[in-house]
XYZ file of C-alpha atoms in Angstrom:
748
model
C 0.000 0.000 0.000
C 1.350 3.437 -0.966
C 0.567 6.841 0.612
C -1.649 7.606 -2.400
C -3.895 4.672 -1.400
C -4.723 6.178 2.009
C -8.190 7.769 2.058
C -9.254 11.054 3.607
C -5.917 12.846 4.058
C -5.489 16.613 3.546
C -4.418 17.503 -0.012
C -0.673 17.203 -0.502
C -0.027 14.880 2.446
C 0.437 11.681 0.380
C 2.995 13.496 -1.806
C 4.747 14.826 1.298
C 4.984 11.322 2.756
C 6.615 10.116 -0.442
C 9.101 12.992 -0.236
C 9.918 11.814 3.297
C 10.901 8.470 1.808
C 7.705 6.530 2.505
C 7.153 4.797 -0.830
C 5.175 1.976 0.737
C 3.551 1.509 4.129
C 4.933 -0.999 6.591
C 2.689 -4.095 6.910
C 1.233 -3.054 10.331
C 0.499 0.437 8.949
C -1.224 -1.009 5.895
C -3.263 -3.330 8.129
C -4.343 -0.344 10.249
C -5.491 1.534 7.126
C -7.388 -1.547 5.967
C -9.012 -1.651 9.428
C -10.329 1.883 8.867
C -7.903 4.018 10.879
C -8.130 6.778 8.230
C -11.931 6.419 8.056
C -12.653 7.160 11.702
C -12.593 3.569 12.979
C -11.053 2.722 16.355
C -7.880 0.638 16.211
C -5.499 -0.912 18.743
C -2.019 -1.230 17.214
C 0.099 -3.657 19.226
C 3.384 -3.697 17.328
C 7.096 -3.509 18.205
C 9.006 -0.258 18.749
C 10.222 1.359 15.489
C 7.523 -0.343 13.416
C 5.670 2.834 12.496
C 3.030 3.265 15.218
C 3.310 7.058 15.165
C 2.403 7.274 11.474
C -0.707 5.194 12.197
C -1.689 7.833 14.757
C -0.926 10.672 12.358
C -3.088 9.130 9.639
C -5.989 8.924 12.088
C -5.537 12.499 13.319
C -4.972 14.087 9.893
C -7.984 12.372 8.343
C -10.065 13.388 11.371
C -8.996 17.033 11.000
C -9.753 16.832 7.274
C -13.320 15.865 8.253
C -13.487 19.097 10.347
C -12.723 17.213 13.539
C -10.294 17.717 16.409
C -7.660 15.251 17.629
C -5.993 14.603 20.970
C -2.710 12.724 21.395
C -2.190 11.404 24.954
C 1.361 10.627 26.130
C 2.630 9.221 29.450
C 5.513 11.698 29.970
C 5.963 15.466 29.668
C 9.236 14.995 27.784
C 7.437 12.836 25.250
C 4.744 15.509 24.814
C 7.323 18.067 23.692
C 8.959 15.521 21.402
C 5.655 14.607 19.749
C 4.561 18.230 19.325
C 7.832 18.996 17.517
C 7.257 15.936 15.326
C 3.658 16.871 14.488
C 4.487 20.490 13.687
C 5.530 19.450 10.190
C 1.802 19.179 9.432
C 1.303 22.904 10.042
C 2.342 23.400 6.390
C -0.990 21.724 5.559
C -3.046 24.056 7.750
C -3.035 21.843 10.857
C -2.487 23.751 14.136
C -0.688 21.806 16.889
C -0.704 22.668 20.600
C 0.774 21.050 23.705
C -0.389 21.215 27.313
C 1.223 19.491 30.302
C 0.989 21.746 33.404
C -1.431 23.953 35.382
C -3.793 21.262 36.586
C -6.443 23.786 37.649
C -6.772 25.335 34.163
C -9.388 24.612 31.497
C -6.867 25.191 28.679
C -9.339 27.297 26.712
C -6.582 28.513 24.378
C -6.291 24.965 23.014
C -9.737 25.265 21.419
C -8.146 26.776 18.301
C -5.756 23.818 17.832
C -6.529 20.942 15.480
C -4.219 18.522 17.297
C -3.549 18.759 21.046
C -0.712 16.820 22.702
C -1.035 16.300 26.458
C -0.231 13.892 29.278
C -3.038 11.714 30.610
C -2.975 13.668 33.899
C -3.428 16.941 32.036
C -6.309 15.551 29.969
C -7.954 14.291 33.159
C -7.632 17.754 34.706
C -9.043 19.409 31.563
C -12.111 17.177 31.792
C -12.490 18.021 35.496
C -12.227 21.747 34.782
C -14.786 21.624 31.997
C -12.541 22.439 29.035
C -15.148 23.486 26.433
C -13.335 21.903 23.486
C -13.227 18.370 24.947
C -16.723 17.604 23.570
C -15.475 18.608 20.096
C -12.956 15.758 19.969
C -13.430 13.273 17.156
C -10.162 11.323 17.503
C -8.094 10.383 20.553
C -4.742 8.618 20.370
C -3.447 6.871 23.507
C 0.301 6.318 23.179
C 1.881 3.539 25.255
C -1.589 2.318 26.262
C -0.063 -0.752 27.938
C 0.800 1.629 30.795
C -2.744 1.112 32.089
C -0.887 -1.673 33.907
C 1.116 0.925 35.872
C -0.328 1.368 39.378
C 0.558 5.088 39.419
C -0.348 6.309 35.926
C -2.589 3.501 34.727
C -5.885 4.350 36.483
C -5.762 7.949 35.227
C -5.330 6.859 31.614
C -8.046 4.247 31.986
C -10.631 6.580 33.530
C -9.769 9.418 31.152
C -10.382 7.240 28.089
C -13.677 6.048 29.595
C -14.780 9.656 30.206
C -13.779 10.865 26.748
C -15.761 8.032 25.158
C -18.738 8.903 27.378
C -18.580 12.600 26.436
C -18.130 11.875 22.726
C -20.236 8.928 21.508
C -18.661 7.588 18.323
C -15.217 8.900 19.306
C -12.395 7.270 17.343
C -9.813 5.808 19.731
C -6.411 4.770 18.420
C -4.390 2.940 21.081
C -0.680 2.372 20.474
C 1.144 -0.287 22.422
C 4.202 -2.416 22.560
C 3.471 -6.086 22.010
C 1.497 -7.309 25.048
C -0.041 -10.618 25.992
C -3.669 -9.454 25.881
C -3.939 -6.812 23.169
C -7.263 -8.379 22.157
C -8.704 -7.609 25.590
C -7.705 -3.946 25.237
C -9.317 -3.866 21.781
C -12.525 -5.369 23.218
C -12.590 -2.696 25.920
C -12.223 0.103 23.352
C -14.545 -1.496 20.762
C -11.622 -1.351 18.358
C -10.137 -3.421 15.559
C -6.879 -5.116 16.525
C -3.621 -4.843 14.606
C -1.340 -7.312 16.378
C 2.018 -7.808 14.698
C 5.609 -8.701 15.518
C 6.909 -7.224 12.239
C 9.883 -4.852 12.413
C 11.548 -2.872 9.607
C 14.936 -4.230 10.648
C 15.605 -7.471 12.459
C 15.976 -7.598 16.225
C 17.770 -10.489 17.837
C 17.534 -11.095 21.562
C 20.141 -13.151 23.345
C 22.285 -13.770 26.398
C 26.019 -13.156 26.754
C 27.806 -15.845 28.706
C 31.476 -16.741 28.566
C 32.887 -15.304 25.347
C 29.798 -15.243 23.140
C 26.236 -14.024 22.714
C 23.724 -16.806 22.078
C 20.703 -15.457 20.187
C 17.089 -16.561 20.042
C 17.479 -17.660 16.404
C 20.168 -20.166 17.370
C 23.093 -18.100 16.083
C 26.085 -16.955 18.127
C 28.385 -13.956 18.066
C 31.807 -14.071 19.650
C 32.486 -11.244 22.082
C 35.447 -12.386 24.180
C 35.907 -11.013 27.676
C 39.494 -10.861 28.814
C 40.748 -11.688 32.268
C 39.869 -8.915 34.748
C 37.528 -7.428 32.111
C 33.767 -6.991 32.509
C 31.112 -8.058 30.025
C 29.573 -4.622 29.457
C 32.775 -2.803 28.327
C 33.600 -5.702 25.997
C 30.115 -5.561 24.435
C 30.233 -1.758 24.081
C 33.640 -1.935 22.386
C 32.324 -4.649 20.069
C 29.437 -2.385 19.022
C 31.775 0.569 18.490
C 34.000 -1.548 16.261
C 31.098 -1.600 13.794
C 30.188 2.071 14.276
C 27.132 1.469 16.448
C 25.868 2.958 19.708
C 24.753 1.195 22.887
C 22.086 1.628 25.542
C 22.931 -0.020 28.866
C 20.082 -0.556 31.326
C 20.955 -0.850 35.028
C 18.831 -0.953 38.166
C 19.794 2.204 40.070
C 20.985 5.753 39.618
C 24.261 5.049 41.353
C 24.934 2.112 39.037
C 24.078 4.229 35.986
C 26.577 6.911 37.010
C 29.320 4.424 37.884
C 28.848 2.472 34.648
C 28.956 5.633 32.513
C 32.185 6.708 34.196
C 33.799 3.326 33.462
C 32.494 3.120 29.897
C 33.830 6.586 29.124
C 37.268 4.998 29.156
C 36.056 2.680 26.362
C 34.256 5.248 24.186
C 37.039 7.846 24.440
C 39.296 5.695 22.226
C 36.743 5.757 19.386
C 36.199 9.526 19.154
C 37.342 11.610 16.206
C 38.995 15.014 16.852
C 35.800 16.770 15.704
C 33.687 14.659 18.074
C 36.014 15.435 20.966
C 35.591 19.142 20.272
C 31.794 18.908 20.045
C 31.611 16.800 23.199
C 33.793 19.305 25.047
C 31.300 22.061 24.165
C 28.394 19.824 25.192
C 30.095 19.062 28.520
C 30.377 22.795 29.260
C 26.696 23.262 28.416
C 25.832 20.450 30.828
C 27.924 22.019 33.610
C 26.027 25.280 33.136
C 22.677 23.575 33.781
C 23.255 23.291 37.533
C 26.019 23.811 40.091
C 26.008 20.245 41.381
C 28.326 17.277 41.602
C 25.850 15.322 39.440
C 26.204 17.942 36.713
C 30.013 17.791 36.903
C 30.040 13.972 36.853
C 27.733 13.910 33.824
C 29.869 16.464 32.008
C 33.033 14.471 32.697
C 31.467 11.321 31.218
C 30.022 13.203 28.238
C 33.420 14.640 27.344
C 34.520 11.032 26.762
C 31.462 10.065 24.704
C 29.395 8.385 27.457
C 26.485 9.545 29.618
C 24.076 8.450 32.326
C 20.339 9.083 32.334
C 17.921 8.872 35.272
C 15.136 10.778 37.008
C 17.594 12.618 39.273
C 18.906 14.664 36.354
C 17.505 18.068 35.516
C 15.170 18.055 32.505
C 17.713 20.054 30.503
C 20.385 17.454 31.313
C 18.168 14.686 29.987
C 17.235 16.483 26.774
C 20.872 17.346 26.003
C 21.918 13.724 26.512
C 19.022 12.347 24.433
C 19.667 14.737 21.533
C 23.407 13.986 21.455
C 22.731 10.251 21.540
C 20.220 10.456 18.676
C 22.861 12.304 16.665
C 25.342 9.492 17.504
C 27.674 12.022 19.104
C 27.348 10.158 22.397
C 28.256 6.506 21.948
C 26.678 4.989 25.048
C 24.022 5.866 27.618
C 23.745 4.028 30.938
C 20.152 4.404 32.063
C 17.580 3.309 34.576
C 14.447 1.750 32.999
C 12.657 5.144 32.795
C 14.370 5.731 29.435
C 12.510 2.761 27.951
C 9.120 4.457 28.437
C 8.613 5.898 24.984
C 11.421 8.471 24.632
C 12.947 8.150 21.164
C 16.497 6.913 21.852
C 17.166 3.876 19.665
C 20.623 2.296 19.456
C 22.431 -0.493 17.604
C 22.680 -2.643 20.706
C 20.802 -2.708 24.002
C 22.465 -4.324 27.008
C 20.220 -5.242 29.926
C 22.886 -5.520 32.585
C 20.551 -5.679 35.584
C 17.348 -7.702 35.308
C 16.490 -7.428 38.990
C 15.472 -4.280 40.849
C 14.948 -3.551 44.534
C 11.281 -3.700 45.522
C 10.368 -2.684 49.068
C 7.028 -4.527 49.027
C 8.738 -7.645 47.697
C 11.411 -7.312 50.386
C 14.475 -7.469 48.156
C 15.684 -7.720 44.571
C 12.793 -8.703 42.317
C 13.024 -9.845 38.667
C 11.599 -7.346 36.194
C 8.508 -8.280 34.192
C 9.045 -9.633 30.700
C 7.033 -6.675 29.325
C 9.485 -4.185 30.838
C 12.512 -6.107 29.539
C 10.943 -6.305 26.071
C 10.354 -2.525 26.193
C 14.064 -2.009 26.844
C 15.069 -4.470 24.139
C 12.771 -2.747 21.655
C 15.091 0.281 21.710
C 17.608 -1.709 19.654
C 17.865 -0.901 15.954
C 16.978 2.323 14.202
C 15.580 2.176 10.640
C 17.832 3.975 8.186
C 20.878 3.934 10.446
C 21.280 0.400 11.786
C 21.477 -2.745 9.640
C 20.181 -4.741 12.618
C 19.331 -4.451 16.297
C 20.645 -6.584 19.121
C 19.384 -6.881 22.679
C 21.627 -8.710 25.121
C 21.129 -9.846 28.699
C 24.146 -10.805 30.803
C 24.728 -14.113 32.592
C 27.659 -15.037 34.807
C 26.911 -18.767 34.909
C 25.160 -21.431 32.856
C 22.157 -21.649 35.196
C 21.463 -17.917 34.904
C 21.855 -18.132 31.122
C 19.072 -20.717 30.971
C 16.873 -18.708 33.334
C 17.219 -15.560 31.213
C 16.225 -17.435 28.067
C 13.172 -18.926 29.778
C 12.129 -15.784 31.671
C 12.706 -13.179 28.950
C 14.138 -14.212 25.577
C 11.619 -16.935 24.781
C 8.810 -15.545 26.951
C 5.817 -13.530 25.779
C 5.139 -10.245 27.589
C 2.652 -10.520 30.431
C -0.959 -9.386 29.904
C -1.651 -5.882 31.170
C -4.022 -5.670 34.125
C -6.114 -2.727 35.258
C -5.023 -1.206 38.578
C -8.194 0.849 38.970
C -9.789 -1.113 41.809
C -7.151 -0.043 44.348
C -8.529 2.388 46.937
C -6.009 5.243 46.337
C -6.883 5.304 42.616
C -10.638 5.177 43.169
C -10.482 7.854 45.874
C -9.354 10.431 43.318
C -11.349 9.264 40.332
C -14.691 8.670 42.050
C -14.718 12.221 43.425
C -13.820 13.603 39.997
C -16.493 11.462 38.341
C -19.160 12.842 40.699
C -17.872 16.443 40.606
C -17.737 16.418 36.791
C -21.325 15.184 36.559
C -20.555 11.788 35.041
C -22.482 10.085 37.854
C -24.996 11.328 40.411
C -25.677 8.122 42.340
C -23.900 5.017 43.598
C -25.477 3.012 40.818
C -24.437 5.653 38.305
C -20.854 5.385 39.538
C -20.894 1.629 39.124
C -22.381 1.978 35.634
C -19.585 4.368 34.702
C -16.982 1.980 36.094
C -18.512 -0.738 33.912
C -16.981 1.152 30.953
C -13.425 0.674 32.221
C -10.815 -1.949 31.396
C -11.208 -3.293 34.925
C -14.824 -4.213 34.210
C -13.773 -5.862 30.936
C -11.241 -8.000 32.790
C -13.378 -9.227 35.674
C -16.725 -10.890 36.176
C -16.618 -10.161 39.908
C -18.374 -6.857 40.496
C -18.457 -7.342 44.276
C -14.847 -6.249 44.911
C -15.305 -3.017 42.969
C -18.593 -2.362 44.762
C -16.926 -2.912 48.140
C -14.043 -0.540 47.413
C -16.466 2.016 45.950
C -18.543 1.988 49.159
C -15.419 2.387 51.316
C -14.271 5.356 49.228
C -17.712 7.003 49.266
C -17.800 6.724 53.064
C -14.392 8.447 53.206
C -15.430 11.222 50.811
C -18.613 11.880 52.783
C -16.816 11.866 56.145
C -14.427 14.562 54.863
C -17.208 16.760 53.417
C -16.265 16.178 49.773
C -19.627 14.621 48.819
C -23.162 14.617 50.203
C -25.479 11.619 49.931
C -29.256 11.554 49.936
C -30.337 7.969 49.658
C -28.689 6.652 46.507
C -28.051 10.182 45.207
C -24.548 11.707 45.434
C -23.468 15.304 44.881
C -20.057 16.903 45.282
C -19.905 19.685 47.884
C -18.311 23.043 47.106
C -15.156 21.769 48.778
C -15.332 18.558 46.742
C -15.624 20.511 43.495
C -12.578 22.594 44.446
C -10.507 19.537 45.372
C -11.384 17.865 42.075
C -10.521 20.947 39.998
C -7.234 21.360 41.878
C -6.373 17.783 40.869
C -5.671 16.782 44.463
C -5.926 13.333 45.956
C -8.851 13.780 48.401
C -6.633 12.379 51.162
C -4.098 15.151 50.443
C -6.863 17.734 50.637
C -8.136 16.311 53.935
C -4.609 16.384 55.408
C -4.079 19.991 54.276
C -7.458 21.214 55.527
C -7.010 19.540 58.930
C -3.541 21.026 59.285
C -4.551 24.566 58.298
C -7.578 24.622 60.610
C -5.271 24.330 63.623
C -2.909 27.203 62.745
C -3.510 30.875 61.950
C 0.145 31.754 61.277
C 2.038 28.575 60.374
C 5.769 28.710 59.664
C 7.192 27.789 56.250
C 8.668 24.582 57.701
C 5.286 23.628 59.159
C 3.616 24.166 55.781
C 6.336 22.314 53.893
C 5.970 19.405 56.296
C 2.189 19.491 55.897
C 2.301 19.142 52.100
C 5.236 16.710 52.272
C 3.162 14.184 54.199
C 0.336 14.105 51.635
C -0.014 11.201 49.176
C 0.670 13.631 46.308
C 4.283 14.212 47.433
C 6.885 11.498 46.981
C 8.785 11.959 50.216
C 12.498 11.316 50.668
C 13.599 8.020 52.172
C 15.203 7.873 55.587
C 18.742 6.581 55.185
C 21.118 5.113 57.743
C 21.561 7.601 60.576
C 18.647 9.778 59.471
C 16.241 8.605 62.153
C 18.357 10.064 64.950
C 19.001 13.304 63.044
C 15.366 13.983 62.201
C 14.017 12.772 65.545
C 16.161 15.460 67.149
C 14.953 18.039 64.605
C 11.361 16.920 65.138
C 11.435 17.643 68.858
C 13.482 20.802 68.399
C 10.869 22.310 66.059
C 7.781 20.358 67.087
C 5.846 23.537 67.829
C 5.989 24.474 64.124
C 4.610 21.164 62.850
C 0.888 21.091 62.073
C -0.906 18.219 63.759
C 0.085 15.870 66.594
C 3.462 14.141 66.288
C 3.058 10.338 66.341
C 4.671 8.410 69.173
C 8.169 7.049 68.550
C 6.722 3.638 69.401
C 4.382 3.803 66.364
C 7.202 2.730 64.093
C 5.573 3.090 60.674
C 3.719 6.351 61.387
C 6.732 7.912 63.085
C 9.058 6.860 60.243
C 6.668 8.453 57.726
C 6.491 11.607 59.844
C 10.306 11.870 59.872
C 10.594 11.141 56.143
C 8.155 13.999 55.507
C 10.219 16.203 57.821
C 13.354 15.392 55.836
C 11.522 16.396 52.649
C 10.281 19.579 54.331
C 13.811 20.441 55.461
C 15.046 20.143 51.872
C 12.330 22.604 50.830
C 13.222 24.944 53.702
C 16.893 24.834 52.688
C 15.954 25.673 49.108
C 13.754 28.566 50.289
C 16.643 29.776 52.492
C 18.911 30.137 49.442
C 21.131 27.209 50.338
C 23.370 26.263 47.430
C 21.883 23.636 45.143
C 25.076 21.593 45.262
C 24.950 21.623 49.062
C 21.315 20.445 48.978
C 21.978 17.569 46.584
C 24.942 16.471 48.699
C 23.126 16.810 52.021
C 20.047 14.839 50.976
C 21.672 12.422 48.542
C 19.508 13.492 45.596
C 20.028 14.857 42.093
C 19.120 18.291 40.712
C 16.062 16.761 39.026
C 14.837 15.536 42.413
C 15.188 19.016 43.898
C 13.268 20.517 40.981
C 10.596 17.825 41.301
C 10.114 18.427 45.024
C 10.007 22.202 44.486
C 7.443 21.944 41.681
C 5.234 19.569 43.664
C 5.428 21.737 46.794
C 4.553 24.841 44.780
C 1.507 23.089 43.306
C 0.348 21.726 46.686
C 0.832 25.080 48.411
C -1.150 26.794 45.626
C -3.902 24.294 46.315
C -3.578 24.925 50.068
C -3.935 28.657 49.452
C -7.137 28.082 47.489
C -8.530 25.759 50.162
C -7.662 28.182 52.956
C -9.394 30.981 51.071
C -12.504 28.938 50.378
C -12.795 27.854 54.014
C -12.019 31.390 55.245
C -9.032 30.257 57.311
C -6.547 32.737 58.742
C -3.495 31.115 57.212
C -3.903 32.358 53.613
C -1.126 34.969 53.783
C 1.358 32.562 55.426
C 0.636 29.900 52.828
C 1.051 32.363 49.969
C 4.408 33.555 51.303
C 5.690 30.005 51.835
C 4.601 29.161 48.295
C 6.426 32.166 46.817
C 9.578 31.383 48.766
C 9.722 27.800 47.562
C 8.758 28.846 44.016
C 11.648 31.308 43.759
C 14.036 29.598 46.192
C 14.579 32.760 48.275
C 14.267 34.186 51.738
C 11.370 36.480 52.578
C 13.082 39.748 51.673
C 13.716 38.656 48.072
C 10.177 37.566 47.132
C 9.332 40.811 45.329
C 12.593 40.980 43.378
C 12.690 37.295 42.476
C 9.187 37.612 41.024
C 10.516 39.800 38.198
C 10.846 37.625 35.100
C 14.503 36.950 34.308
C 15.795 37.635 37.821
C 15.771 34.353 39.781
C 17.344 33.625 43.153
C 21.024 34.390 42.396
C 20.400 37.661 40.579
C 17.855 38.750 43.181
C 20.440 38.306 45.937
C 23.083 40.255 43.993
C 20.656 43.102 43.320
C 19.548 43.149 46.970
C 23.147 43.319 48.198
C 23.685 46.240 45.815
C 20.862 48.108 47.572
C 18.090 47.323 45.078
C 15.465 45.635 47.259
C 12.182 45.763 45.297
C 10.890 45.845 41.733
C 10.023 49.491 42.370
C 13.725 50.091 43.148
C 14.596 48.473 39.808
C 12.502 51.088 38.035
C 14.438 53.925 39.716
C 17.925 52.497 40.407
C 21.084 53.800 38.804
C 21.663 51.681 35.688
C 25.366 51.301 36.390
C 24.518 49.726 39.746
C 22.062 47.322 38.104
C 24.619 46.417 35.436
C 27.293 45.749 38.044
C 24.947 43.560 40.109
C 24.144 41.566 36.968
C 27.856 41.099 36.278
C 28.037 43.370 33.268
C 25.503 41.454 31.180
C 23.856 44.246 29.220
C 21.160 42.225 27.478
C 20.192 40.573 30.762
C 20.058 43.950 32.498
C 17.863 45.417 29.753
C 15.455 42.473 29.908
C 15.224 42.651 33.704
C 14.555 46.409 33.670
C 11.942 46.027 30.937
C 10.205 43.249 32.871
C 10.215 45.421 35.994
C 8.361 48.124 34.052
C 11.190 50.617 33.510
C 10.276 53.085 30.748
C 13.794 53.228 29.294
C 15.590 49.919 29.912
C 18.402 50.583 27.418
C 21.957 49.996 28.650
C 23.599 51.918 25.820
C 26.672 53.817 27.041
C 26.192 52.521 30.602
C 29.277 51.249 32.431
C 29.118 48.938 35.423
C 29.809 50.639 38.757
C 32.729 48.656 40.193
C 32.008 49.908 43.717
C 28.420 48.660 43.464
C 29.410 45.039 42.731
C 27.926 42.915 45.543
C 30.073 40.768 47.779
C 30.119 37.280 46.176
C 30.711 35.574 49.523
C 27.222 36.370 50.901
C 25.676 33.492 52.788
C 22.202 33.245 54.312
C 22.203 33.331 58.081
C 21.262 29.668 58.297
C 24.518 28.515 56.650
C 28.206 29.171 57.162
C 29.679 31.294 54.387
C 32.098 28.495 53.477
C 29.120 26.546 52.151
C 27.988 29.446 50.012
C 30.759 30.450 47.639
C 28.033 30.813 45.018
C 24.287 30.491 45.239
C 22.806 27.647 43.207
C 19.907 28.330 40.907
C 17.685 26.905 38.186
C 17.992 29.993 35.993
């Protein structure tokens, strides 16, 4: 089938596809077209990575837009949303407007109504439905990328409920679900009333195998010699073998620390394969990485990158991750050592994938637990890029014959597990039942159960009693906390319940926040940070060895600031959770006290991405707390707002006004303050030479800052920096010794 054979596309698109090199559709793509994907029919495409799933989605969306419809593309990750928007923007030449939305969970995203294709995370789509986005009922086509993630206990229920709601709002909605090969794709197709395209076809061959001794044994019975010398490890030998043929390698390990250590070691391998031009480009990239954040993690990453290797995990800043991914796609970086998060849809294919660690620590399991076959297959699917690689290889590592046999049985020859709905768990239903009532999708217990009958969970079980039992437990909780009111079988959300749903809060988080704020008229920042840190919506820091004593002492030292009664030390689990939340709160307090980012990452054993994640989550939860305090007419509104601003900007109280000027940030605000410029009003009147000196002679920066502060004439023409006005670079906040504060960290 050729592009010209595809019905319903905008004029010129088939010719454009041919210009892109698509002379003929891949077999799974042709099967999807034959199943009606370009005619508005729902399709589940369960095919391997790199087999053309995205084009299937584009055909559905473009044909839908051509029929005067509107399309939505749902992704699991924010990073993937940006990547897909950039990819879809090539259709703007054909009059198709593309928009992306990932943040601001309490917004209705009205501006997206003018877009033909909207890219968003499942959480954002859920929040848009809750906030009554007017364009949601105009949707004619919805694409769910990585739909097998309904199996994920964190993200899965949101995707599942969101698809059910969108289908309820838009009868006849075309749903295109894209998935890696899973064991029960037919069940997903049944749930979505969709045709199934189930294929194991790939444009280039992928061989899976196990390295043991001096060779890789593949699933097709072939072998490849990769000798490992005495005192040599398997991974460096396999990476060098790939480089000998000009290929790149992805190495999957089970922890951040292992990813960083492996990248450092493999840099010694990749460095020998770099050309002079690559060394120069990598040197520039390393400097760019160092500039992202003033942390040891940033320096370690830069050092590895300079040698052609990198690590990738959730502790990196978003900019770190995007720089690494781009350089790897361009084959400038030769190897990435990553935790499994990189396998979740981000486009980073390589010649060879090495799964070094096939076990991962699981607290509930009580030790190292083997990964699911589906997750391993997702990693292996990254091997082989059409147009660049003649083949793809995925290799697991065995140190003995017994392990070799186990890996073949468990992964190489095994089919991926069937995906299972995680909706019936109480934490998931707590959030989604309130939203379902508040959004008007159900107004009675029976109505709720009827709505839940449209979910994957209902498709997969004949036992309605468990879901009914959990539903009743959740409704009792929602009523007890004044989120819903019941009159017989009828259910209505209260004003508070509507607010909680629109704010995209877990009702248990809202209950914790409301209870805490009711007991304090003027809470301290630490008390508020601790309050939001102990909600289910915040992933708190773990207590490490020695932390219990440290934070027990801090707990009693500052107990008067904490909102709510401190659990007894003899209540082990509750007290441990209380201290873990306190540790998280102390990180936030340090950040809001202008403690250096490098000092924070070292003190708490986290990466810059973790700091940013905690800050963003705290800002969102404190914004929600401010709204709740205002709605309930509590006296803590001002304190909450100030704590929110301090954590948002990462500054002490006196810098809030300055740091709020776009382009200033925490470091520049401190320099301006030390130069005697204390408010945005001062910026409008200050001597320009003083401003220029405080901003280290950066004229363009100074002009932008002055313009953003509202200065009528921000020009720095003919202005010279006042040397005497340069602030003392050794300033340190009172809470830290100056030796820790040679320079203030920032996310500018």
